[in-house]
Amino acid sequence: MNIAILPGDGIGPEIVAEAVKVLNALGETFNLETALVGGAAYEAHGHPLPESTLKLAQQSDAVLFGAVGDWKYDTLERALRPEQAILGLRKHLALFANFRPAICYEQLTNASSLKPELVAGLDILIIRELNGDIYFGQPRGRRKSPDGLFPGADEAFDTMRYSEPEIRRIAHVAFQAARKRDRRLTSVDKANVLETSQFWRDVVVEVSKEYSDVVLDHMYVDNAAMQLVRAPKKFDVVVTGNMFGDILSDEAAMLTGSIGMLPSASLDANNKGLYEPSHGSAPDIAGQGVANPLATILSAAMMLRFSLGKVEQANRIEAAVKKVLSQGLRTADIYEAGTKKVGTQEMGAAVLAAL
Ligand code: NAD
């Protein structure tokens, strides 16, 4: 099995190194090949997603990705910014389904910004459509306003759009995921205001006829944002579009205490995927050896489960992570009084020992 390892920028190389140690300790014969991506690739090759990196990702069975980005690249033209690498990989690998589980580990209940009773035992899954919506919709740009309140003024515009097949395929993914869990699916939209959202809702309802065993409900995105902090445990699986999913999945991440704990998977139609922590490159703590590697290690577990068919090995990793948390080991982001603060490498070593 060929796995492309793309550490990226900031804390990316530090946290990916720990996940690689865990993969190598499983006793499997994985072929791991590393390549530059993001700002690191721009420095070396003049592009955040060089042809060689893209080719490696395309030829691999799965991609383990760290994070990209640094404030020092903020002045580069958009096409050359590190974040374009992740957008490019999503597009070229046709990754349209983003899985973001938000699980509040029993041991970390106090790390959440919400009251412990609201998050204890939380286990929800947000499925975000990744290829369409206002992030990719054309036309977009800047121009002199042809109409509106201030004709002739400078303006910028983006286009929110979704086609029926795009909605249909993500809806199927979501219903099938719900089937493997508590069989409850919430579709989030803004159908009271947006035409795209009403269409989204119509198509999801149509698809739901094939899944009579899953209970479907609909929620407006503003209400969903509120319910996620009011009563998050009421959700099981949430499916939504690209922009709403981007925002809600970060909100859900914080319920669990730290974004440093949350893995993610982005899958194509054949379950080939890119696996990465939900957080970014954290330039503020890069190089200090304090970043939490657990989200990346848990992303490797998701990779084993979804793309490589190694469910037992995925379970072993997840059990090892729970064990180190039970041992009271904490990186700075999840530290609380009475626990032991450890760095990135110590946390990785503890997971290895638990394995
Ligand atoms: P971020 O997720 O990098 O950091 C937000 C906060 O969380 C920071 O305080 C950081 O120190 C902390 N944090 C993140 N991961 C952590 C970890 N593993 N352990 C401990 N603390 C952690 O988001 P940001 O600051 O908004 O963005 C920084 C850079 O990352 C930007 O260039 C942004 O574009 C990029 N980014 C990349 C991705 C990606 O590669 N997929 C995703 C989001 C942001």
Short mmCIF file of C-alpha atoms and ligand atoms in Angstrom, two decimals:
data_model
loop_
_atom_site.label_atom_id
_atom_site.label_comp_id
_atom_site.label_asym_id
_atom_site.label_seq_id
_atom_site.Cartn_x
_atom_site.Cartn_y
_atom_site.Cartn_z
CA MET A 1 0.00 0.00 0.00
CA ASN A 2 1.39 3.34 -1.06
CA ILE A 3 0.88 6.30 1.22
CA ALA A 4 1.91 9.81 0.24
CA ILE A 5 3.18 11.77 3.23
CA LEU A 6 2.82 15.54 2.79
CA PRO A 7 3.93 17.29 6.01
CA GLY A 8 3.61 20.90 4.74
CA ASP A 9 4.38 23.94 6.86
CA GLY A 10 4.44 25.21 10.44
CA ILE A 11 3.70 22.41 12.88
CA GLY A 12 2.93 20.07 9.93
CA PRO A 13 6.34 18.31 9.87
CA GLU A 14 6.39 17.94 13.69
CA ILE A 15 2.98 16.28 13.99
CA VAL A 16 3.24 14.18 10.83
CA ALA A 17 6.55 12.74 12.06
CA GLU A 18 4.73 11.32 15.10
CA ALA A 19 1.94 9.83 12.98
CA VAL A 20 4.54 8.21 10.69
CA LYS A 21 6.21 6.57 13.70
CA VAL A 22 2.82 5.14 14.68
CA LEU A 23 2.17 3.82 11.14
CA ASN A 24 5.63 2.23 11.06
CA ALA A 25 4.99 0.51 14.39
CA LEU A 26 1.93 -1.39 13.16
CA GLY A 27 3.92 -4.19 11.57
CA GLU A 28 2.37 -3.60 8.14
CA THR A 29 4.33 -3.18 4.92
CA PHE A 30 3.37 0.35 3.96
CA ASN A 31 5.34 2.17 1.33
CA LEU A 32 5.58 5.74 2.63
CA GLU A 33 6.87 8.45 0.33
CA THR A 34 7.27 12.05 1.45
CA ALA A 35 6.93 15.19 -0.70
CA LEU A 36 6.89 18.96 -0.21
CA VAL A 37 3.61 20.87 -0.22
CA GLY A 38 2.42 24.38 0.66
CA GLY A 39 4.91 27.09 1.57
CA ALA A 40 7.75 24.55 1.79
CA ALA A 41 7.08 23.53 -1.82
CA TYR A 42 6.81 27.16 -2.91
CA GLU A 43 10.24 27.89 -1.42
CA ALA A 44 11.81 24.89 -3.16
CA HIS A 45 9.91 24.74 -6.47
CA GLY A 46 8.07 28.07 -6.83
CA HIS A 47 4.63 26.44 -6.51
CA PRO A 48 2.63 25.20 -3.48
CA LEU A 49 1.54 22.05 -5.32
CA PRO A 50 4.38 21.02 -7.64
CA GLU A 51 3.65 18.51 -10.41
CA SER A 52 5.78 15.85 -8.65
CA THR A 53 3.78 16.17 -5.40
CA LEU A 54 0.46 15.99 -7.24
CA LYS A 55 1.63 12.93 -9.17
CA LEU A 56 2.71 11.18 -5.98
CA ALA A 57 -0.69 11.91 -4.40
CA GLN A 58 -2.52 10.66 -7.49
CA GLN A 59 -0.52 7.43 -7.60
CA SER A 60 -0.89 6.66 -3.89
CA ASP A 61 -3.66 4.72 -2.18
CA ALA A 62 -4.04 7.47 0.40
CA VAL A 63 -2.50 10.79 1.41
CA LEU A 64 -1.51 11.79 4.93
CA PHE A 65 -1.35 15.57 5.03
CA GLY A 66 -0.05 17.84 7.81
CA ALA A 67 -1.02 21.48 7.30
CA VAL A 68 -0.03 24.37 5.06
CA GLY A 69 0.26 28.10 5.42
CA ASP A 70 2.15 30.85 7.12
CA TRP A 71 1.44 34.53 7.54
CA LYS A 72 4.63 35.35 5.63
CA TYR A 73 2.95 34.17 2.42
CA ASP A 74 -0.08 36.45 2.86
CA THR A 75 1.22 38.94 0.32
CA LEU A 76 1.76 36.36 -2.45
CA GLU A 77 -0.70 36.32 -5.33
CA ARG A 78 -3.57 33.96 -4.51
CA ALA A 79 -2.56 31.17 -6.93
CA LEU A 80 0.82 30.79 -5.21
CA ARG A 81 -0.35 30.85 -1.60
CA PRO A 82 0.22 27.62 0.38
CA GLU A 83 -3.52 27.08 0.96
CA GLN A 84 -3.98 26.64 -2.81
CA ALA A 85 -2.20 23.28 -2.44
CA ILE A 86 -5.02 21.80 -0.42
CA LEU A 87 -7.65 23.21 -2.77
CA GLY A 88 -5.69 21.81 -5.72
CA LEU A 89 -5.39 18.36 -4.13
CA ARG A 90 -9.13 18.29 -3.38
CA LYS A 91 -9.89 19.21 -6.96
CA HIS A 92 -7.40 16.92 -8.74
CA LEU A 93 -8.17 13.93 -6.50
CA ALA A 94 -11.94 14.62 -6.83
CA LEU A 95 -12.34 14.62 -3.04
CA PHE A 96 -15.91 15.73 -2.49
CA ALA A 97 -16.86 14.29 0.90
CA ASN A 98 -15.22 15.73 3.99
CA PHE A 99 -15.73 13.77 7.23
CA ARG A 100 -15.15 15.71 10.43
CA PRO A 101 -15.95 13.71 13.54
CA ALA A 102 -16.28 15.74 16.74
CA ILE A 103 -15.74 13.41 19.66
CA CYS A 104 -15.35 14.60 23.22
CA TYR A 105 -13.13 12.13 24.99
CA GLU A 106 -14.30 11.42 28.52
CA GLN A 107 -10.86 12.42 29.84
CA LEU A 108 -11.06 15.85 28.15
CA THR A 109 -14.54 16.92 29.16
CA ASN A 110 -13.13 19.80 31.19
CA ALA A 111 -11.11 21.14 28.24
CA SER A 112 -14.29 22.14 26.42
CA SER A 113 -15.51 25.72 26.65
CA LEU A 114 -19.00 24.33 27.34
CA LYS A 115 -20.30 22.86 30.60
CA PRO A 116 -19.13 19.25 31.03
CA GLU A 117 -22.67 17.85 31.03
CA LEU A 118 -23.32 19.35 27.57
CA VAL A 119 -20.30 17.67 25.96
CA ALA A 120 -19.61 14.51 27.98
CA GLY A 121 -19.90 11.59 25.57
CA LEU A 122 -20.35 13.86 22.53
CA ASP A 123 -19.87 11.96 19.28
CA ILE A 124 -21.12 13.71 16.15
CA LEU A 125 -20.04 13.55 12.55
CA ILE A 126 -20.14 16.54 10.24
CA ILE A 127 -20.07 15.74 6.53
CA ARG A 128 -19.20 18.72 4.39
CA GLU A 129 -19.48 18.86 0.61
CA LEU A 130 -16.05 19.91 -0.55
CA ASN A 131 -16.02 20.57 -4.26
CA GLY A 132 -18.79 23.03 -4.97
CA ASP A 133 -20.66 25.98 -3.49
CA ILE A 134 -19.57 29.59 -3.31
CA TYR A 135 -15.90 28.59 -2.86
CA PHE A 136 -15.67 27.37 -6.45
CA GLY A 137 -18.76 28.81 -8.19
CA GLN A 138 -18.17 30.93 -11.27
CA PRO A 139 -18.46 33.76 -12.08
CA ARG A 140 -16.53 35.51 -9.39
CA GLY A 141 -14.41 38.60 -9.39
CA ARG A 142 -14.27 42.34 -9.03
CA ARG A 143 -15.93 44.91 -11.22
CA LYS A 144 -17.77 48.21 -11.34
CA SER A 145 -21.23 47.57 -9.99
CA PRO A 146 -23.69 47.42 -12.92
CA ASP A 147 -26.73 47.95 -10.69
CA GLY A 148 -27.69 47.72 -7.00
CA LEU A 149 -27.57 50.46 -4.39
CA PHE A 150 -24.39 52.07 -5.71
CA PRO A 151 -24.15 51.67 -9.51
CA GLY A 152 -20.62 52.27 -10.78
CA ALA A 153 -19.02 51.59 -7.39
CA ASP A 154 -16.23 49.01 -7.06
CA GLU A 155 -17.68 45.68 -5.96
CA ALA A 156 -16.69 42.03 -5.53
CA PHE A 157 -18.90 39.01 -6.09
CA ASP A 158 -18.90 35.20 -5.75
CA THR A 159 -21.45 32.68 -6.96
CA MET A 160 -23.14 30.06 -4.82
CA ARG A 161 -24.19 27.12 -6.96
CA TYR A 162 -24.87 23.40 -6.64
CA SER A 163 -25.91 20.93 -9.32
CA GLU A 164 -28.24 18.03 -8.63
CA PRO A 165 -25.56 15.30 -8.99
CA GLU A 166 -23.27 17.15 -6.58
CA ILE A 167 -25.98 17.25 -3.91
CA ARG A 168 -27.15 13.73 -4.65
CA ARG A 169 -23.72 12.11 -4.19
CA ILE A 170 -22.95 13.86 -0.89
CA ALA A 171 -26.45 13.02 0.35
CA HIS A 172 -25.85 9.32 -0.39
CA VAL A 173 -22.53 9.44 1.47
CA ALA A 174 -24.26 11.05 4.45
CA PHE A 175 -27.19 8.62 4.56
CA GLN A 176 -24.80 5.69 4.35
CA ALA A 177 -22.66 7.11 7.17
CA ALA A 178 -25.79 7.65 9.29
CA ARG A 179 -26.73 4.02 8.71
CA LYS A 180 -23.51 2.93 10.38
CA ARG A 181 -24.26 5.13 13.41
CA ASP A 182 -27.47 6.22 15.14
CA ARG A 183 -29.46 6.53 11.87
CA ARG A 184 -30.20 10.22 12.32
CA LEU A 185 -29.23 12.80 9.71
CA THR A 186 -29.60 16.57 9.89
CA SER A 187 -29.28 18.45 6.61
CA VAL A 188 -28.23 22.06 7.18
CA ASP A 189 -29.09 24.80 4.70
CA LYS A 190 -30.50 28.31 4.43
CA ALA A 191 -33.58 27.37 2.42
CA ASN A 192 -35.61 30.29 3.77
CA VAL A 193 -33.36 32.74 1.90
CA LEU A 194 -31.23 30.98 -0.73
CA GLU A 195 -32.40 29.34 -3.93
CA THR A 196 -29.36 27.03 -3.85
CA SER A 197 -30.37 25.88 -0.38
CA GLN A 198 -34.00 25.19 -1.34
CA PHE A 199 -32.71 23.07 -4.22
CA TRP A 200 -30.29 21.31 -1.82
CA ARG A 201 -33.20 20.52 0.47
CA ASP A 202 -35.38 19.22 -2.39
CA VAL A 203 -32.65 16.86 -3.61
CA VAL A 204 -31.82 15.60 -0.08
CA VAL A 205 -35.53 14.83 0.45
CA GLU A 206 -35.58 12.96 -2.85
CA VAL A 207 -32.53 10.87 -1.89
CA SER A 208 -34.00 10.17 1.56
CA LYS A 209 -36.66 7.98 -0.09
CA GLU A 210 -33.95 5.35 -0.55
CA TYR A 211 -33.08 5.43 3.17
CA SER A 212 -36.34 4.92 5.03
CA ASP A 213 -34.36 3.54 8.00
CA VAL A 214 -32.62 6.91 8.56
CA VAL A 215 -34.51 9.77 10.23
CA LEU A 216 -33.90 12.99 8.28
CA ASP A 217 -34.49 16.48 9.56
CA HIS A 218 -33.57 19.91 8.19
CA MET A 219 -32.15 22.90 10.01
CA TYR A 220 -31.29 26.43 8.95
CA VAL A 221 -27.60 27.12 9.33
CA ASP A 222 -28.06 29.94 11.85
CA ASN A 223 -30.13 27.66 14.07
CA ALA A 224 -27.61 24.84 13.60
CA ALA A 225 -24.81 27.15 14.79
CA MET A 226 -26.90 27.89 17.88
CA GLN A 227 -27.94 24.29 18.56
CA LEU A 228 -24.33 23.13 18.32
CA VAL A 229 -23.49 25.11 21.44
CA ARG A 230 -26.90 24.74 23.13
CA ALA A 231 -27.42 20.97 22.87
CA PRO A 232 -24.72 19.42 20.66
CA LYS A 233 -25.49 15.85 21.69
CA LYS A 234 -28.84 16.06 19.88
CA PHE A 235 -26.99 15.70 16.57
CA ASP A 236 -25.76 12.43 15.10
CA VAL A 237 -24.69 13.04 11.47
CA VAL A 238 -24.86 16.50 9.92
CA VAL A 239 -24.59 17.04 6.16
CA THR A 240 -24.13 20.46 4.63
CA GLY A 241 -22.56 22.47 1.82
CA ASN A 242 -19.00 23.66 1.54
CA MET A 243 -19.21 27.06 3.22
CA PHE A 244 -21.67 26.21 6.00
CA GLY A 245 -19.69 23.02 6.66
CA ASP A 246 -16.43 24.93 6.88
CA ILE A 247 -17.82 27.13 9.63
CA LEU A 248 -19.89 24.58 11.55
CA SER A 249 -17.14 21.95 11.64
CA ASP A 250 -14.74 24.41 13.28
CA GLU A 251 -17.43 25.33 15.78
CA ALA A 252 -18.03 21.65 16.53
CA ALA A 253 -14.28 21.15 16.88
CA MET A 254 -14.10 23.59 19.77
CA LEU A 255 -16.84 21.73 21.65
CA THR A 256 -14.39 18.91 22.12
CA GLY A 257 -11.79 21.03 23.87
CA SER A 258 -9.11 21.46 21.25
CA ILE A 259 -8.83 21.49 17.52
CA GLY A 260 -5.58 19.62 18.18
CA MET A 261 -7.62 16.46 18.85
CA LEU A 262 -9.69 16.33 15.69
CA PRO A 263 -8.91 14.27 12.60
CA SER A 264 -10.57 14.58 9.21
CA ALA A 265 -10.93 12.64 6.00
CA SER A 266 -11.72 13.84 2.49
CA LEU A 267 -12.87 11.04 0.23
CA ASP A 268 -13.50 10.49 -3.45
CA ALA A 269 -16.18 8.24 -4.92
CA ASN A 270 -13.98 5.15 -4.40
CA ASN A 271 -12.93 5.86 -0.81
CA LYS A 272 -9.48 6.99 -1.80
CA GLY A 273 -8.77 9.86 0.52
CA LEU A 274 -6.70 12.62 1.96
CA TYR A 275 -6.37 12.56 5.74
CA GLU A 276 -5.38 15.57 7.79
CA PRO A 277 -5.89 17.15 11.18
CA SER A 278 -8.74 19.65 11.25
CA HIS A 279 -6.43 22.45 12.31
CA GLY A 280 -4.01 24.56 10.31
CA SER A 281 -0.26 25.03 10.45
CA ALA A 282 -0.32 26.97 13.76
CA PRO A 283 2.63 29.27 12.94
CA ASP A 284 2.35 30.75 16.45
CA ILE A 285 3.68 27.52 18.01
CA ALA A 286 5.65 26.01 15.10
CA GLY A 287 9.14 24.74 15.91
CA GLN A 288 8.52 24.76 19.66
CA GLY A 289 7.76 21.04 20.00
CA VAL A 290 4.49 21.77 21.83
CA ALA A 291 1.86 21.01 19.15
CA ASN A 292 -0.63 18.25 19.80
CA PRO A 293 0.05 15.38 17.37
CA LEU A 294 -3.10 13.42 18.28
CA ALA A 295 -5.34 14.84 15.53
CA THR A 296 -2.79 13.71 12.96
CA ILE A 297 -2.34 10.31 14.59
CA LEU A 298 -6.13 9.90 14.63
CA SER A 299 -6.22 10.98 10.96
CA ALA A 300 -3.85 8.11 10.22
CA ALA A 301 -6.33 5.83 11.99
CA MET A 302 -9.14 7.14 9.78
CA MET A 303 -6.94 6.47 6.76
CA LEU A 304 -6.45 2.87 7.81
CA ARG A 305 -10.19 2.45 8.29
CA PHE A 306 -11.60 4.21 5.22
CA SER A 307 -8.98 3.85 2.48
CA LEU A 308 -6.78 0.91 3.44
CA GLY A 309 -9.34 -1.50 4.91
CA LYS A 310 -7.32 -1.96 8.12
CA VAL A 311 -10.09 -1.50 10.65
CA GLU A 312 -8.38 -3.45 13.40
CA GLN A 313 -5.23 -1.35 13.15
CA ALA A 314 -7.35 1.82 13.22
CA ASN A 315 -9.04 0.59 16.40
CA ARG A 316 -5.62 -0.14 17.95
CA ILE A 317 -4.46 3.43 17.34
CA GLU A 318 -7.65 4.94 18.72
CA ALA A 319 -7.41 2.74 21.81
CA ALA A 320 -3.78 3.81 22.29
CA VAL A 321 -4.80 7.49 22.15
CA LYS A 322 -7.49 6.93 24.77
CA LYS A 323 -4.94 5.13 26.93
CA VAL A 324 -2.44 8.00 26.92
CA LEU A 325 -5.22 10.42 27.82
CA SER A 326 -6.22 8.11 30.69
CA GLN A 327 -2.59 8.13 31.81
CA GLY A 328 -3.01 11.90 32.29
CA LEU A 329 -0.65 12.99 29.51
CA ARG A 330 -1.60 16.31 27.89
CA THR A 331 -0.07 18.67 25.36
CA ALA A 332 -0.40 22.36 26.25
CA ASP A 333 -3.66 22.86 24.31
CA ILE A 334 -5.53 20.30 26.44
CA TYR A 335 -3.58 20.71 29.69
CA GLU A 336 -5.39 21.19 32.98
CA ALA A 337 -4.23 21.13 36.58
CA GLY A 338 -3.54 17.63 37.86
CA THR A 339 -2.40 16.28 34.48
CA LYS A 340 1.14 15.97 33.08
CA LYS A 341 2.16 18.43 30.38
CA VAL A 342 4.14 16.83 27.55
CA GLY A 343 5.53 17.97 24.21
CA THR A 344 4.80 16.72 20.69
CA GLN A 345 7.46 13.98 20.69
CA GLU A 346 6.68 12.76 24.19
CA MET A 347 3.01 12.46 23.27
CA GLY A 348 3.92 10.52 20.11
CA ALA A 349 6.22 8.23 22.11
CA ALA A 350 3.46 7.60 24.65
CA VAL A 351 1.06 6.55 21.88
CA LEU A 352 3.74 4.22 20.50
CA ALA A 353 4.27 2.71 23.94
CA ALA A 354 0.52 2.24 24.38
CA LEU A 355 0.34 0.53 20.97
P1 NAD B 1 -4.66 27.11 13.07
O1 NAD B 1 -5.59 25.95 13.15
O2 NAD B 1 -3.35 26.87 12.46
O3 NAD B 1 -4.43 27.67 14.56
C1 NAD B 1 -5.48 28.16 15.37
C2 NAD B 1 -5.05 28.09 16.84
O4 NAD B 1 -5.06 26.72 17.25
C3 NAD B 1 -3.63 28.59 17.08
O5 NAD B 1 -3.59 29.26 18.32
C4 NAD B 1 -2.79 27.35 17.14
O6 NAD B 1 -1.65 27.45 17.94
C5 NAD B 1 -3.79 26.34 17.73
N1 NAD B 1 -3.52 24.97 17.23
C6 NAD B 1 -3.76 24.48 16.00
N2 NAD B 1 -3.36 23.23 15.89
C7 NAD B 1 -2.84 22.88 17.09
C8 NAD B 1 -2.24 21.70 17.60
N3 NAD B 1 -2.09 20.57 16.87
N4 NAD B 1 -1.81 21.70 18.88
C9 NAD B 1 -1.94 22.79 19.64
N5 NAD B 1 -2.50 23.94 19.23
C10 NAD B 1 -2.94 23.98 17.96
O7 NAD B 1 -5.46 28.27 12.32
P2 NAD B 1 -4.99 29.76 11.90
O8 NAD B 1 -4.10 30.33 12.94
O9 NAD B 1 -6.24 30.45 11.53
O10 NAD B 1 -4.16 29.55 10.56
C11 NAD B 1 -2.75 29.40 10.53
C12 NAD B 1 -2.34 29.03 9.11
O11 NAD B 1 -2.87 27.72 8.79
C13 NAD B 1 -2.88 29.97 8.03
O12 NAD B 1 -1.89 30.17 7.08
C14 NAD B 1 -4.08 29.22 7.47
O13 NAD B 1 -4.37 29.57 6.15
C15 NAD B 1 -3.58 27.80 7.55
N6 NAD B 1 -4.62 26.76 7.57
C16 NAD B 1 -4.33 25.61 6.88
C17 NAD B 1 -5.24 24.58 6.90
C18 NAD B 1 -4.85 23.29 6.17
O14 NAD B 1 -3.68 23.11 5.91
N7 NAD B 1 -5.79 22.43 5.85
C19 NAD B 1 -6.43 24.69 7.61
C20 NAD B 1 -6.68 25.87 8.33
C21 NAD B 1 -5.76 26.90 8.31
#
